[in-house]
Amino acid sequence: KGPVAHFAPNPLVTKYELLSHLARALRPDLKVRPVESSSPIARILRSLYLPAEYSDPNQWPAVIAAAAEEATHLRRTTYGE
C-alpha cells in the first residue's frame, strides 16, 4: 500500500448521496437537496487493479467521517487550528 487511499471499486453512490455524506461530516450546517438533471450522465470510476477497500455502501459515512477526522487532526497539528 502506498500513501494514497483508493476508494475504488465501490458500490455505486449517487452524487446526492456522496455530497450528503460529505456535508454531514464536514459542514453539518449545509443542506444538500436532490434535483433532477435535464441531461443525466453516468460517470462511474472503476479500477482494474485495486481491491475494494470499502465494498459496503453503508460504510461510506464511516469512511468520510474518518477522513474528515484525520483532516481536522492534520490541520490542528500543522496550523494550530
PDB file of N, CA, C and O in Angstrom:
ATOM      1  N   LYS A   1       0.833  -1.192   0.000  1.00  0.00           N
ATOM      2  CA  LYS A   1       0.000   0.000   0.000  1.00  0.00           C
ATOM      3  C   LYS A   1       0.870   1.244   0.000  1.00  0.00           C
ATOM      4  O   LYS A   1       1.892   1.292   0.653  1.00  0.00           O
ATOM      5  N   GLY A   2       0.386   2.239  -0.710  1.00  0.00           N
ATOM      6  CA  GLY A   2       1.103   3.498  -0.790  1.00  0.00           C
ATOM      7  C   GLY A   2       0.435   4.568   0.040  1.00  0.00           C
ATOM      8  O   GLY A   2      -0.491   4.299   0.800  1.00  0.00           O
ATOM      9  N   PRO A   3       0.876   5.805  -0.110  1.00  0.00           N
ATOM     10  CA  PRO A   3       0.322   6.900   0.683  1.00  0.00           C
ATOM     11  C   PRO A   3      -1.055   7.370   0.221  1.00  0.00           C
ATOM     12  O   PRO A   3      -1.674   8.183   0.885  1.00  0.00           O
ATOM     13  N   VAL A   4      -1.531   6.867  -0.906  1.00  0.00           N
ATOM     14  CA  VAL A   4      -2.831   7.286  -1.422  1.00  0.00           C
ATOM     15  C   VAL A   4      -3.849   6.180  -1.171  1.00  0.00           C
ATOM     16  O   VAL A   4      -3.610   5.025  -1.499  1.00  0.00           O
ATOM     17  N   ALA A   5      -4.962   6.533  -0.577  1.00  0.00           N
ATOM     18  CA  ALA A   5      -6.034   5.556  -0.350  1.00  0.00           C
ATOM     19  C   ALA A   5      -7.016   5.628  -1.505  1.00  0.00           C
ATOM     20  O   ALA A   5      -7.507   6.699  -1.839  1.00  0.00           O
ATOM     21  N   HIS A   6      -7.262   4.509  -2.131  1.00  0.00           N
ATOM     22  CA  HIS A   6      -8.210   4.443  -3.233  1.00  0.00           C
ATOM     23  C   HIS A   6      -9.502   3.829  -2.734  1.00  0.00           C
ATOM     24  O   HIS A   6      -9.493   2.721  -2.220  1.00  0.00           O
ATOM     25  N   PHE A   7     -10.596   4.530  -2.897  1.00  0.00           N
ATOM     26  CA  PHE A   7     -11.904   4.012  -2.516  1.00  0.00           C
ATOM     27  C   PHE A   7     -12.582   3.450  -3.747  1.00  0.00           C
ATOM     28  O   PHE A   7     -13.704   3.792  -4.067  1.00  0.00           O
ATOM     29  N   ALA A   8     -11.893   2.629  -4.490  1.00  0.00           N
ATOM     30  CA  ALA A   8     -12.446   2.087  -5.717  1.00  0.00           C
ATOM     31  C   ALA A   8     -11.961   0.657  -5.871  1.00  0.00           C
ATOM     32  O   ALA A   8     -10.857   0.353  -5.481  1.00  0.00           O
ATOM     33  N   PRO A   9     -12.689  -0.232  -6.446  1.00  0.00           N
ATOM     34  CA  PRO A   9     -14.079  -0.038  -6.858  1.00  0.00           C
ATOM     35  C   PRO A   9     -15.019  -0.141  -5.660  1.00  0.00           C
ATOM     36  O   PRO A   9     -14.747  -0.871  -4.724  1.00  0.00           O
ATOM     37  N   ASN A  10     -16.050   0.602  -5.701  1.00  0.00           N
ATOM     38  CA  ASN A  10     -17.040   0.651  -4.629  1.00  0.00           C
ATOM     39  C   ASN A  10     -18.425   0.477  -5.207  1.00  0.00           C
ATOM     40  O   ASN A  10     -18.642   0.669  -6.385  1.00  0.00           O
ATOM     41  N   PRO A  11     -19.371   0.182  -4.358  1.00  0.00           N
ATOM     42  CA  PRO A  11     -20.751   0.181  -4.836  1.00  0.00           C
ATOM     43  C   PRO A  11     -21.106   1.576  -5.347  1.00  0.00           C
ATOM     44  O   PRO A  11     -20.555   2.571  -4.899  1.00  0.00           O
ATOM     45  N   LEU A  12     -22.004   1.630  -6.283  1.00  0.00           N
ATOM     46  CA  LEU A  12     -22.421   2.919  -6.826  1.00  0.00           C
ATOM     47  C   LEU A  12     -23.038   3.789  -5.742  1.00  0.00           C
ATOM     48  O   LEU A  12     -23.753   3.307  -4.872  1.00  0.00           O
ATOM     49  N   VAL A  13     -22.748   5.053  -5.827  1.00  0.00           N
ATOM     50  CA  VAL A  13     -23.334   6.043  -4.932  1.00  0.00           C
ATOM     51  C   VAL A  13     -23.668   7.245  -5.801  1.00  0.00           C
ATOM     52  O   VAL A  13     -22.897   7.614  -6.687  1.00  0.00           O
ATOM     53  N   THR A  14     -24.822   7.825  -5.591  1.00  0.00           N
ATOM     54  CA  THR A  14     -25.191   8.989  -6.386  1.00  0.00           C
ATOM     55  C   THR A  14     -24.429  10.214  -5.884  1.00  0.00           C
ATOM     56  O   THR A  14     -23.910  10.239  -4.766  1.00  0.00           O
ATOM     57  N   LYS A  15     -24.374  11.234  -6.731  1.00  0.00           N
ATOM     58  CA  LYS A  15     -23.725  12.477  -6.326  1.00  0.00           C
ATOM     59  C   LYS A  15     -24.440  13.060  -5.105  1.00  0.00           C
ATOM     60  O   LYS A  15     -23.791  13.542  -4.174  1.00  0.00           O
ATOM     61  N   TYR A  16     -25.766  12.975  -5.108  1.00  0.00           N
ATOM     62  CA  TYR A  16     -26.534  13.473  -3.967  1.00  0.00           C
ATOM     63  C   TYR A  16     -26.142  12.742  -2.679  1.00  0.00           C
ATOM     64  O   TYR A  16     -25.916  13.367  -1.642  1.00  0.00           O
ATOM     65  N   GLU A  17     -26.057  11.402  -2.750  1.00  0.00           N
ATOM     66  CA  GLU A  17     -25.695  10.628  -1.565  1.00  0.00           C
ATOM     67  C   GLU A  17     -24.289  10.980  -1.081  1.00  0.00           C
ATOM     68  O   GLU A  17     -24.067  11.186   0.116  1.00  0.00           O
ATOM     69  N   LEU A  18     -23.343  11.067  -2.018  1.00  0.00           N
ATOM     70  CA  LEU A  18     -21.971  11.390  -1.645  1.00  0.00           C
ATOM     71  C   LEU A  18     -21.884  12.789  -1.031  1.00  0.00           C
ATOM     72  O   LEU A  18     -21.265  12.983   0.013  1.00  0.00           O
ATOM     73  N   LEU A  19     -22.524  13.763  -1.666  1.00  0.00           N
ATOM     74  CA  LEU A  19     -22.497  15.123  -1.124  1.00  0.00           C
ATOM     75  C   LEU A  19     -23.207  15.208   0.224  1.00  0.00           C
ATOM     76  O   LEU A  19     -22.777  15.955   1.107  1.00  0.00           O
ATOM     77  N   SER A  20     -24.265  14.445   0.398  1.00  0.00           N
ATOM     78  CA  SER A  20     -24.957  14.424   1.690  1.00  0.00           C
ATOM     79  C   SER A  20     -24.049  13.873   2.779  1.00  0.00           C
ATOM     80  O   SER A  20     -23.982  14.420   3.884  1.00  0.00           O
ATOM     81  N   HIS A  21     -23.326  12.790   2.479  1.00  0.00           N
ATOM     82  CA  HIS A  21     -22.378  12.227   3.453  1.00  0.00           C
ATOM     83  C   HIS A  21     -21.279  13.236   3.782  1.00  0.00           C
ATOM     84  O   HIS A  21     -20.919  13.423   4.950  1.00  0.00           O
ATOM     85  N   LEU A  22     -20.752  13.892   2.746  1.00  0.00           N
ATOM     86  CA  LEU A  22     -19.699  14.887   2.965  1.00  0.00           C
ATOM     87  C   LEU A  22     -20.204  16.066   3.788  1.00  0.00           C
ATOM     88  O   LEU A  22     -19.518  16.534   4.694  1.00  0.00           O
ATOM     89  N   ALA A  23     -21.392  16.540   3.483  1.00  0.00           N
ATOM     90  CA  ALA A  23     -21.948  17.676   4.227  1.00  0.00           C
ATOM     91  C   ALA A  23     -22.145  17.319   5.698  1.00  0.00           C
ATOM     92  O   ALA A  23     -21.816  18.114   6.580  1.00  0.00           O
ATOM     93  N   ARG A  24     -22.678  16.133   5.962  1.00  0.00           N
ATOM     94  CA  ARG A  24     -22.872  15.722   7.362  1.00  0.00           C
ATOM     95  C   ARG A  24     -21.548  15.666   8.113  1.00  0.00           C
ATOM     96  O   ARG A  24     -21.473  16.054   9.282  1.00  0.00           O
ATOM     97  N   ALA A  25     -20.495  15.188   7.450  1.00  0.00           N
ATOM     98  CA  ALA A  25     -19.200  15.045   8.120  1.00  0.00           C
ATOM     99  C   ALA A  25     -18.434  16.358   8.234  1.00  0.00           C
ATOM    100  O   ALA A  25     -17.776  16.603   9.239  1.00  0.00           O
ATOM    101  N   LEU A  26     -18.523  17.191   7.193  1.00  0.00           N
ATOM    102  CA  LEU A  26     -17.677  18.377   7.144  1.00  0.00           C
ATOM    103  C   LEU A  26     -18.405  19.690   7.409  1.00  0.00           C
ATOM    104  O   LEU A  26     -17.823  20.617   7.964  1.00  0.00           O
ATOM    105  N   ARG A  27     -19.641  19.779   6.966  1.00  0.00           N
ATOM    106  CA  ARG A  27     -20.399  21.024   7.101  1.00  0.00           C
ATOM    107  C   ARG A  27     -21.845  20.723   7.449  1.00  0.00           C
ATOM    108  O   ARG A  27     -22.739  20.850   6.621  1.00  0.00           O
ATOM    109  N   PRO A  28     -22.108  20.307   8.692  1.00  0.00           N
ATOM    110  CA  PRO A  28     -23.476  19.955   9.060  1.00  0.00           C
ATOM    111  C   PRO A  28     -24.462  21.116   8.947  1.00  0.00           C
ATOM    112  O   PRO A  28     -25.670  20.913   8.960  1.00  0.00           O
ATOM    113  N   ASP A  29     -23.939  22.332   8.781  1.00  0.00           N
ATOM    114  CA  ASP A  29     -24.820  23.492   8.620  1.00  0.00           C
ATOM    115  C   ASP A  29     -25.376  23.595   7.199  1.00  0.00           C
ATOM    116  O   ASP A  29     -26.290  24.369   6.948  1.00  0.00           O
ATOM    117  N   LEU A  30     -24.825  22.828   6.245  1.00  0.00           N
ATOM    118  CA  LEU A  30     -25.298  22.864   4.862  1.00  0.00           C
ATOM    119  C   LEU A  30     -26.382  21.829   4.632  1.00  0.00           C
ATOM    120  O   LEU A  30     -26.352  20.748   5.201  1.00  0.00           O
ATOM    121  N   LYS A  31     -27.314  22.170   3.765  1.00  0.00           N
ATOM    122  CA  LYS A  31     -28.374  21.233   3.383  1.00  0.00           C
ATOM    123  C   LYS A  31     -28.191  20.925   1.905  1.00  0.00           C
ATOM    124  O   LYS A  31     -28.138  21.827   1.074  1.00  0.00           O
ATOM    125  N   VAL A  32     -28.083  19.641   1.588  1.00  0.00           N
ATOM    126  CA  VAL A  32     -27.951  19.208   0.196  1.00  0.00           C
ATOM    127  C   VAL A  32     -29.332  18.780  -0.276  1.00  0.00           C
ATOM    128  O   VAL A  32     -30.005  17.996   0.387  1.00  0.00           O
ATOM    129  N   ARG A  33     -29.743  19.331  -1.408  1.00  0.00           N
ATOM    130  CA  ARG A  33     -31.066  18.997  -1.952  1.00  0.00           C
ATOM    131  C   ARG A  33     -30.921  18.231  -3.258  1.00  0.00           C
ATOM    132  O   ARG A  33     -30.148  18.633  -4.125  1.00  0.00           O
ATOM    133  N   PRO A  34     -31.678  17.155  -3.409  1.00  0.00           N
ATOM    134  CA  PRO A  34     -31.628  16.428  -4.678  1.00  0.00           C
ATOM    135  C   PRO A  34     -32.402  17.182  -5.756  1.00  0.00           C
ATOM    136  O   PRO A  34     -33.409  17.825  -5.468  1.00  0.00           O
ATOM    137  N   VAL A  35     -31.916  17.128  -6.976  1.00  0.00           N
ATOM    138  CA  VAL A  35     -32.623  17.706  -8.116  1.00  0.00           C
ATOM    139  C   VAL A  35     -32.521  16.738  -9.287  1.00  0.00           C
ATOM    140  O   VAL A  35     -31.595  15.936  -9.363  1.00  0.00           O
ATOM    141  N   GLU A  36     -33.476  16.828 -10.186  1.00  0.00           N
ATOM    142  CA  GLU A  36     -33.463  16.023 -11.400  1.00  0.00           C
ATOM    143  C   GLU A  36     -32.680  16.779 -12.469  1.00  0.00           C
ATOM    144  O   GLU A  36     -32.905  17.957 -12.691  1.00  0.00           O
ATOM    145  N   SER A  37     -31.768  16.082 -13.115  1.00  0.00           N
ATOM    146  CA  SER A  37     -30.995  16.699 -14.188  1.00  0.00           C
ATOM    147  C   SER A  37     -31.774  16.628 -15.492  1.00  0.00           C
ATOM    148  O   SER A  37     -32.454  15.644 -15.763  1.00  0.00           O
ATOM    149  N   SER A  38     -31.640  17.658 -16.308  1.00  0.00           N
ATOM    150  CA  SER A  38     -32.288  17.632 -17.615  1.00  0.00           C
ATOM    151  C   SER A  38     -31.521  16.744 -18.593  1.00  0.00           C
ATOM    152  O   SER A  38     -32.061  16.329 -19.612  1.00  0.00           O
ATOM    153  N   SER A  39     -30.267  16.475 -18.268  1.00  0.00           N
ATOM    154  CA  SER A  39     -29.469  15.578 -19.118  1.00  0.00           C
ATOM    155  C   SER A  39     -28.573  14.708 -18.229  1.00  0.00           C
ATOM    156  O   SER A  39     -27.395  14.994 -18.068  1.00  0.00           O
ATOM    157  N   PRO A  40     -29.142  13.663 -17.630  1.00  0.00           N
ATOM    158  CA  PRO A  40     -28.359  12.824 -16.725  1.00  0.00           C
ATOM    159  C   PRO A  40     -27.205  12.134 -17.450  1.00  0.00           C
ATOM    160  O   PRO A  40     -27.288  11.837 -18.638  1.00  0.00           O
ATOM    161  N   ILE A  41     -26.129  11.920 -16.712  1.00  0.00           N
ATOM    162  CA  ILE A  41     -24.950  11.246 -17.255  1.00  0.00           C
ATOM    163  C   ILE A  41     -24.357  10.381 -16.146  1.00  0.00           C
ATOM    164  O   ILE A  41     -24.413  10.745 -14.982  1.00  0.00           O
ATOM    165  N   ALA A  42     -23.832   9.241 -16.515  1.00  0.00           N
ATOM    166  CA  ALA A  42     -23.187   8.360 -15.539  1.00  0.00           C
ATOM    167  C   ALA A  42     -21.677   8.490 -15.683  1.00  0.00           C
ATOM    168  O   ALA A  42     -21.131   8.273 -16.753  1.00  0.00           O
ATOM    169  N   ARG A  43     -21.033   8.852 -14.607  1.00  0.00           N
ATOM    170  CA  ARG A  43     -19.568   8.919 -14.575  1.00  0.00           C
ATOM    171  C   ARG A  43     -19.113   7.982 -13.470  1.00  0.00           C
ATOM    172  O   ARG A  43     -18.982   8.382 -12.319  1.00  0.00           O
ATOM    173  N   ILE A  44     -18.876   6.755 -13.838  1.00  0.00           N
ATOM    174  CA  ILE A  44     -18.531   5.728 -12.872  1.00  0.00           C
ATOM    175  C   ILE A  44     -17.032   5.460 -12.953  1.00  0.00           C
ATOM    176  O   ILE A  44     -16.502   5.160 -14.023  1.00  0.00           O
ATOM    177  N   LEU A  45     -16.366   5.609 -11.816  1.00  0.00           N
ATOM    178  CA  LEU A  45     -14.931   5.346 -11.755  1.00  0.00           C
ATOM    179  C   LEU A  45     -14.715   3.910 -11.318  1.00  0.00           C
ATOM    180  O   LEU A  45     -15.332   3.435 -10.384  1.00  0.00           O
ATOM    181  N   ARG A  46     -13.814   3.237 -11.987  1.00  0.00           N
ATOM    182  CA  ARG A  46     -13.511   1.847 -11.658  1.00  0.00           C
ATOM    183  C   ARG A  46     -12.003   1.648 -11.664  1.00  0.00           C
ATOM    184  O   ARG A  46     -11.272   2.392 -12.280  1.00  0.00           O
ATOM    185  N   SER A  47     -11.582   0.594 -10.995  1.00  0.00           N
ATOM    186  CA  SER A  47     -10.180   0.209 -11.026  1.00  0.00           C
ATOM    187  C   SER A  47     -10.089  -1.264 -11.395  1.00  0.00           C
ATOM    188  O   SER A  47     -10.804  -2.090 -10.847  1.00  0.00           O
ATOM    189  N   LEU A  48      -9.226  -1.563 -12.333  1.00  0.00           N
ATOM    190  CA  LEU A  48      -8.999  -2.949 -12.723  1.00  0.00           C
ATOM    191  C   LEU A  48      -7.933  -3.599 -11.847  1.00  0.00           C
ATOM    192  O   LEU A  48      -7.777  -4.809 -11.853  1.00  0.00           O
ATOM    193  N   TYR A  49      -7.191  -2.800 -11.098  1.00  0.00           N
ATOM    194  CA  TYR A  49      -6.020  -3.320 -10.404  1.00  0.00           C
ATOM    195  C   TYR A  49      -6.083  -3.241  -8.891  1.00  0.00           C
ATOM    196  O   TYR A  49      -5.276  -3.858  -8.224  1.00  0.00           O
ATOM    197  N   LEU A  50      -6.981  -2.460  -8.354  1.00  0.00           N
ATOM    198  CA  LEU A  50      -7.018  -2.285  -6.906  1.00  0.00           C
ATOM    199  C   LEU A  50      -8.166  -3.063  -6.286  1.00  0.00           C
ATOM    200  O   LEU A  50      -9.280  -3.034  -6.786  1.00  0.00           O
ATOM    201  N   PRO A  51      -7.913  -3.728  -5.169  1.00  0.00           N
ATOM    202  CA  PRO A  51      -9.013  -4.406  -4.484  1.00  0.00           C
ATOM    203  C   PRO A  51      -9.919  -3.378  -3.809  1.00  0.00           C
ATOM    204  O   PRO A  51      -9.492  -2.275  -3.481  1.00  0.00           O
ATOM    205  N   ALA A  52     -11.151  -3.745  -3.599  1.00  0.00           N
ATOM    206  CA  ALA A  52     -12.089  -2.852  -2.920  1.00  0.00           C
ATOM    207  C   ALA A  52     -11.724  -2.791  -1.444  1.00  0.00           C
ATOM    208  O   ALA A  52     -11.648  -3.802  -0.782  1.00  0.00           O
ATOM    209  N   GLU A  53     -11.463  -1.581  -0.949  1.00  0.00           N
ATOM    210  CA  GLU A  53     -11.188  -1.433   0.473  1.00  0.00           C
ATOM    211  C   GLU A  53     -12.484  -1.265   1.255  1.00  0.00           C
ATOM    212  O   GLU A  53     -12.571  -1.637   2.407  1.00  0.00           O
ATOM    213  N   TYR A  54     -13.466  -0.684   0.622  1.00  0.00           N
ATOM    214  CA  TYR A  54     -14.762  -0.459   1.248  1.00  0.00           C
ATOM    215  C   TYR A  54     -15.822  -0.900   0.259  1.00  0.00           C
ATOM    216  O   TYR A  54     -16.082  -0.216  -0.711  1.00  0.00           O
ATOM    217  N   SER A  55     -16.399  -2.052   0.481  1.00  0.00           N
ATOM    218  CA  SER A  55     -17.330  -2.585  -0.508  1.00  0.00           C
ATOM    219  C   SER A  55     -18.787  -2.466  -0.087  1.00  0.00           C
ATOM    220  O   SER A  55     -19.674  -2.746  -0.861  1.00  0.00           O
ATOM    221  N   ASP A  56     -19.045  -2.065   1.122  1.00  0.00           N
ATOM    222  CA  ASP A  56     -20.404  -1.938   1.620  1.00  0.00           C
ATOM    223  C   ASP A  56     -20.828  -0.471   1.541  1.00  0.00           C
ATOM    224  O   ASP A  56     -20.185   0.382   2.131  1.00  0.00           O
ATOM    225  N   PRO A  57     -21.904  -0.155   0.779  1.00  0.00           N
ATOM    226  CA  PRO A  57     -22.285   1.257   0.648  1.00  0.00           C
ATOM    227  C   PRO A  57     -22.623   1.904   1.981  1.00  0.00           C
ATOM    228  O   PRO A  57     -22.531   3.115   2.121  1.00  0.00           O
ATOM    229  N   ASN A  58     -22.990   1.118   2.983  1.00  0.00           N
ATOM    230  CA  ASN A  58     -23.280   1.679   4.300  1.00  0.00           C
ATOM    231  C   ASN A  58     -22.021   2.150   5.013  1.00  0.00           C
ATOM    232  O   ASN A  58     -22.096   2.834   6.015  1.00  0.00           O
ATOM    233  N   GLN A  59     -20.851   1.783   4.481  1.00  0.00           N
ATOM    234  CA  GLN A  59     -19.599   2.225   5.089  1.00  0.00           C
ATOM    235  C   GLN A  59     -19.188   3.616   4.631  1.00  0.00           C
ATOM    236  O   GLN A  59     -18.302   4.213   5.213  1.00  0.00           O
ATOM    237  N   TRP A  60     -19.803   4.125   3.569  1.00  0.00           N
ATOM    238  CA  TRP A  60     -19.409   5.458   3.091  1.00  0.00           C
ATOM    239  C   TRP A  60     -19.437   6.506   4.194  1.00  0.00           C
ATOM    240  O   TRP A  60     -18.476   7.264   4.334  1.00  0.00           O
ATOM    241  N   PRO A  61     -20.500   6.611   5.004  1.00  0.00           N
ATOM    242  CA  PRO A  61     -20.479   7.628   6.063  1.00  0.00           C
ATOM    243  C   PRO A  61     -19.302   7.447   7.024  1.00  0.00           C
ATOM    244  O   PRO A  61     -18.673   8.423   7.427  1.00  0.00           O
ATOM    245  N   ALA A  62     -18.981   6.208   7.376  1.00  0.00           N
ATOM    246  CA  ALA A  62     -17.869   5.957   8.290  1.00  0.00           C
ATOM    247  C   ALA A  62     -16.533   6.318   7.649  1.00  0.00           C
ATOM    248  O   ALA A  62     -15.650   6.892   8.304  1.00  0.00           O
ATOM    249  N   VAL A  63     -16.366   6.010   6.384  1.00  0.00           N
ATOM    250  CA  VAL A  63     -15.128   6.330   5.669  1.00  0.00           C
ATOM    251  C   VAL A  63     -14.950   7.838   5.586  1.00  0.00           C
ATOM    252  O   VAL A  63     -13.864   8.370   5.849  1.00  0.00           O
ATOM    253  N   ILE A  64     -16.009   8.545   5.237  1.00  0.00           N
ATOM    254  CA  ILE A  64     -15.940  10.006   5.120  1.00  0.00           C
ATOM    255  C   ILE A  64     -15.689  10.640   6.479  1.00  0.00           C
ATOM    256  O   ILE A  64     -14.882  11.564   6.608  1.00  0.00           O
ATOM    257  N   ALA A  65     -16.347  10.135   7.510  1.00  0.00           N
ATOM    258  CA  ALA A  65     -16.135  10.668   8.862  1.00  0.00           C
ATOM    259  C   ALA A  65     -14.692  10.460   9.307  1.00  0.00           C
ATOM    260  O   ALA A  65     -14.084  11.356   9.897  1.00  0.00           O
ATOM    261  N   ALA A  66     -14.120   9.303   9.010  1.00  0.00           N
ATOM    262  CA  ALA A  66     -12.723   9.035   9.381  1.00  0.00           C
ATOM    263  C   ALA A  66     -11.784   9.969   8.628  1.00  0.00           C
ATOM    264  O   ALA A  66     -10.817  10.495   9.206  1.00  0.00           O
ATOM    265  N   ALA A  67     -12.042  10.195   7.340  1.00  0.00           N
ATOM    266  CA  ALA A  67     -11.205  11.103   6.552  1.00  0.00           C
ATOM    267  C   ALA A  67     -11.319  12.534   7.078  1.00  0.00           C
ATOM    268  O   ALA A  67     -10.320  13.252   7.171  1.00  0.00           O
ATOM    269  N   ALA A  68     -12.526  12.951   7.432  1.00  0.00           N
ATOM    270  CA  ALA A  68     -12.732  14.300   7.966  1.00  0.00           C
ATOM    271  C   ALA A  68     -12.015  14.459   9.305  1.00  0.00           C
ATOM    272  O   ALA A  68     -11.399  15.493   9.569  1.00  0.00           O
ATOM    273  N   GLU A  69     -12.077  13.427  10.126  1.00  0.00           N
ATOM    274  CA  GLU A  69     -11.398  13.478  11.425  1.00  0.00           C
ATOM    275  C   GLU A  69      -9.884  13.575  11.241  1.00  0.00           C
ATOM    276  O   GLU A  69      -9.209  14.357  11.921  1.00  0.00           O
ATOM    277  N   GLU A  70      -9.354  12.807  10.313  1.00  0.00           N
ATOM    278  CA  GLU A  70      -7.918  12.855  10.045  1.00  0.00           C
ATOM    279  C   GLU A  70      -7.511  14.224   9.499  1.00  0.00           C
ATOM    280  O   GLU A  70      -6.488  14.783   9.893  1.00  0.00           O
ATOM    281  N   ALA A  71      -8.320  14.783   8.602  1.00  0.00           N
ATOM    282  CA  ALA A  71      -8.023  16.109   8.050  1.00  0.00           C
ATOM    283  C   ALA A  71      -8.040  17.166   9.147  1.00  0.00           C
ATOM    284  O   ALA A  71      -7.180  18.056   9.188  1.00  0.00           O
ATOM    285  N   THR A  72      -9.005  17.074  10.048  1.00  0.00           N
ATOM    286  CA  THR A  72      -9.088  18.018  11.164  1.00  0.00           C
ATOM    287  C   THR A  72      -7.853  17.902  12.048  1.00  0.00           C
ATOM    288  O   THR A  72      -7.261  18.906  12.453  1.00  0.00           O
ATOM    289  N   HIS A  73      -7.452  16.671  12.338  1.00  0.00           N
ATOM    290  CA  HIS A  73      -6.266  16.447  13.160  1.00  0.00           C
ATOM    291  C   HIS A  73      -5.026  17.038  12.483  1.00  0.00           C
ATOM    292  O   HIS A  73      -4.207  17.705  13.134  1.00  0.00           O
ATOM    293  N   LEU A  74      -4.878  16.800  11.176  1.00  0.00           N
ATOM    294  CA  LEU A  74      -3.726  17.335  10.451  1.00  0.00           C
ATOM    295  C   LEU A  74      -3.715  18.860  10.453  1.00  0.00           C
ATOM    296  O   LEU A  74      -2.661  19.480  10.619  1.00  0.00           O
ATOM    297  N   ARG A  75      -4.900  19.475  10.255  1.00  0.00           N
ATOM    298  CA  ARG A  75      -4.963  20.947  10.301  1.00  0.00           C
ATOM    299  C   ARG A  75      -4.557  21.464  11.666  1.00  0.00           C
ATOM    300  O   ARG A  75      -3.824  22.446  11.775  1.00  0.00           O
ATOM    301  N   ARG A  76      -5.052  20.809  12.723  1.00  0.00           N
ATOM    302  CA  ARG A  76      -4.729  21.278  14.075  1.00  0.00           C
ATOM    303  C   ARG A  76      -3.256  21.142  14.383  1.00  0.00           C
ATOM    304  O   ARG A  76      -2.662  22.035  14.987  1.00  0.00           O
ATOM    305  N   THR A  77      -2.661  20.017  14.007  1.00  0.00           N
ATOM    306  CA  THR A  77      -1.243  19.814  14.311  1.00  0.00           C
ATOM    307  C   THR A  77      -0.341  20.624  13.399  1.00  0.00           C
ATOM    308  O   THR A  77       0.740  21.036  13.815  1.00  0.00           O
ATOM    309  N   THR A  78      -0.781  20.897  12.181  1.00  0.00           N
ATOM    310  CA  THR A  78       0.046  21.643  11.237  1.00  0.00           C
ATOM    311  C   THR A  78      -0.113  23.147  11.405  1.00  0.00           C
ATOM    312  O   THR A  78       0.867  23.885  11.421  1.00  0.00           O
ATOM    313  N   TYR A  79      -1.353  23.599  11.530  1.00  0.00           N
ATOM    314  CA  TYR A  79      -1.622  25.038  11.548  1.00  0.00           C
ATOM    315  C   TYR A  79      -2.093  25.554  12.899  1.00  0.00           C
ATOM    316  O   TYR A  79      -2.378  26.741  13.034  1.00  0.00           O
ATOM    317  N   GLY A  80      -2.239  24.690  13.874  1.00  0.00           N
ATOM    318  CA  GLY A  80      -2.669  25.114  15.189  1.00  0.00           C
ATOM    319  C   GLY A  80      -4.102  25.574  15.257  1.00  0.00           C
ATOM    320  O   GLY A  80      -4.458  26.380  16.089  1.00  0.00           O
ATOM    321  N   GLU A  81      -4.934  25.078  14.338  1.00  0.00           N
ATOM    322  CA  GLU A  81      -6.362  25.482  14.334  1.00  0.00           C
ATOM    323  C   GLU A  81      -7.107  24.815  15.461  1.00  0.00           C
ATOM    324  O   GLU A  81      -6.838  23.759  15.898  1.00  0.00           O
TER     325      GLU A  81
END
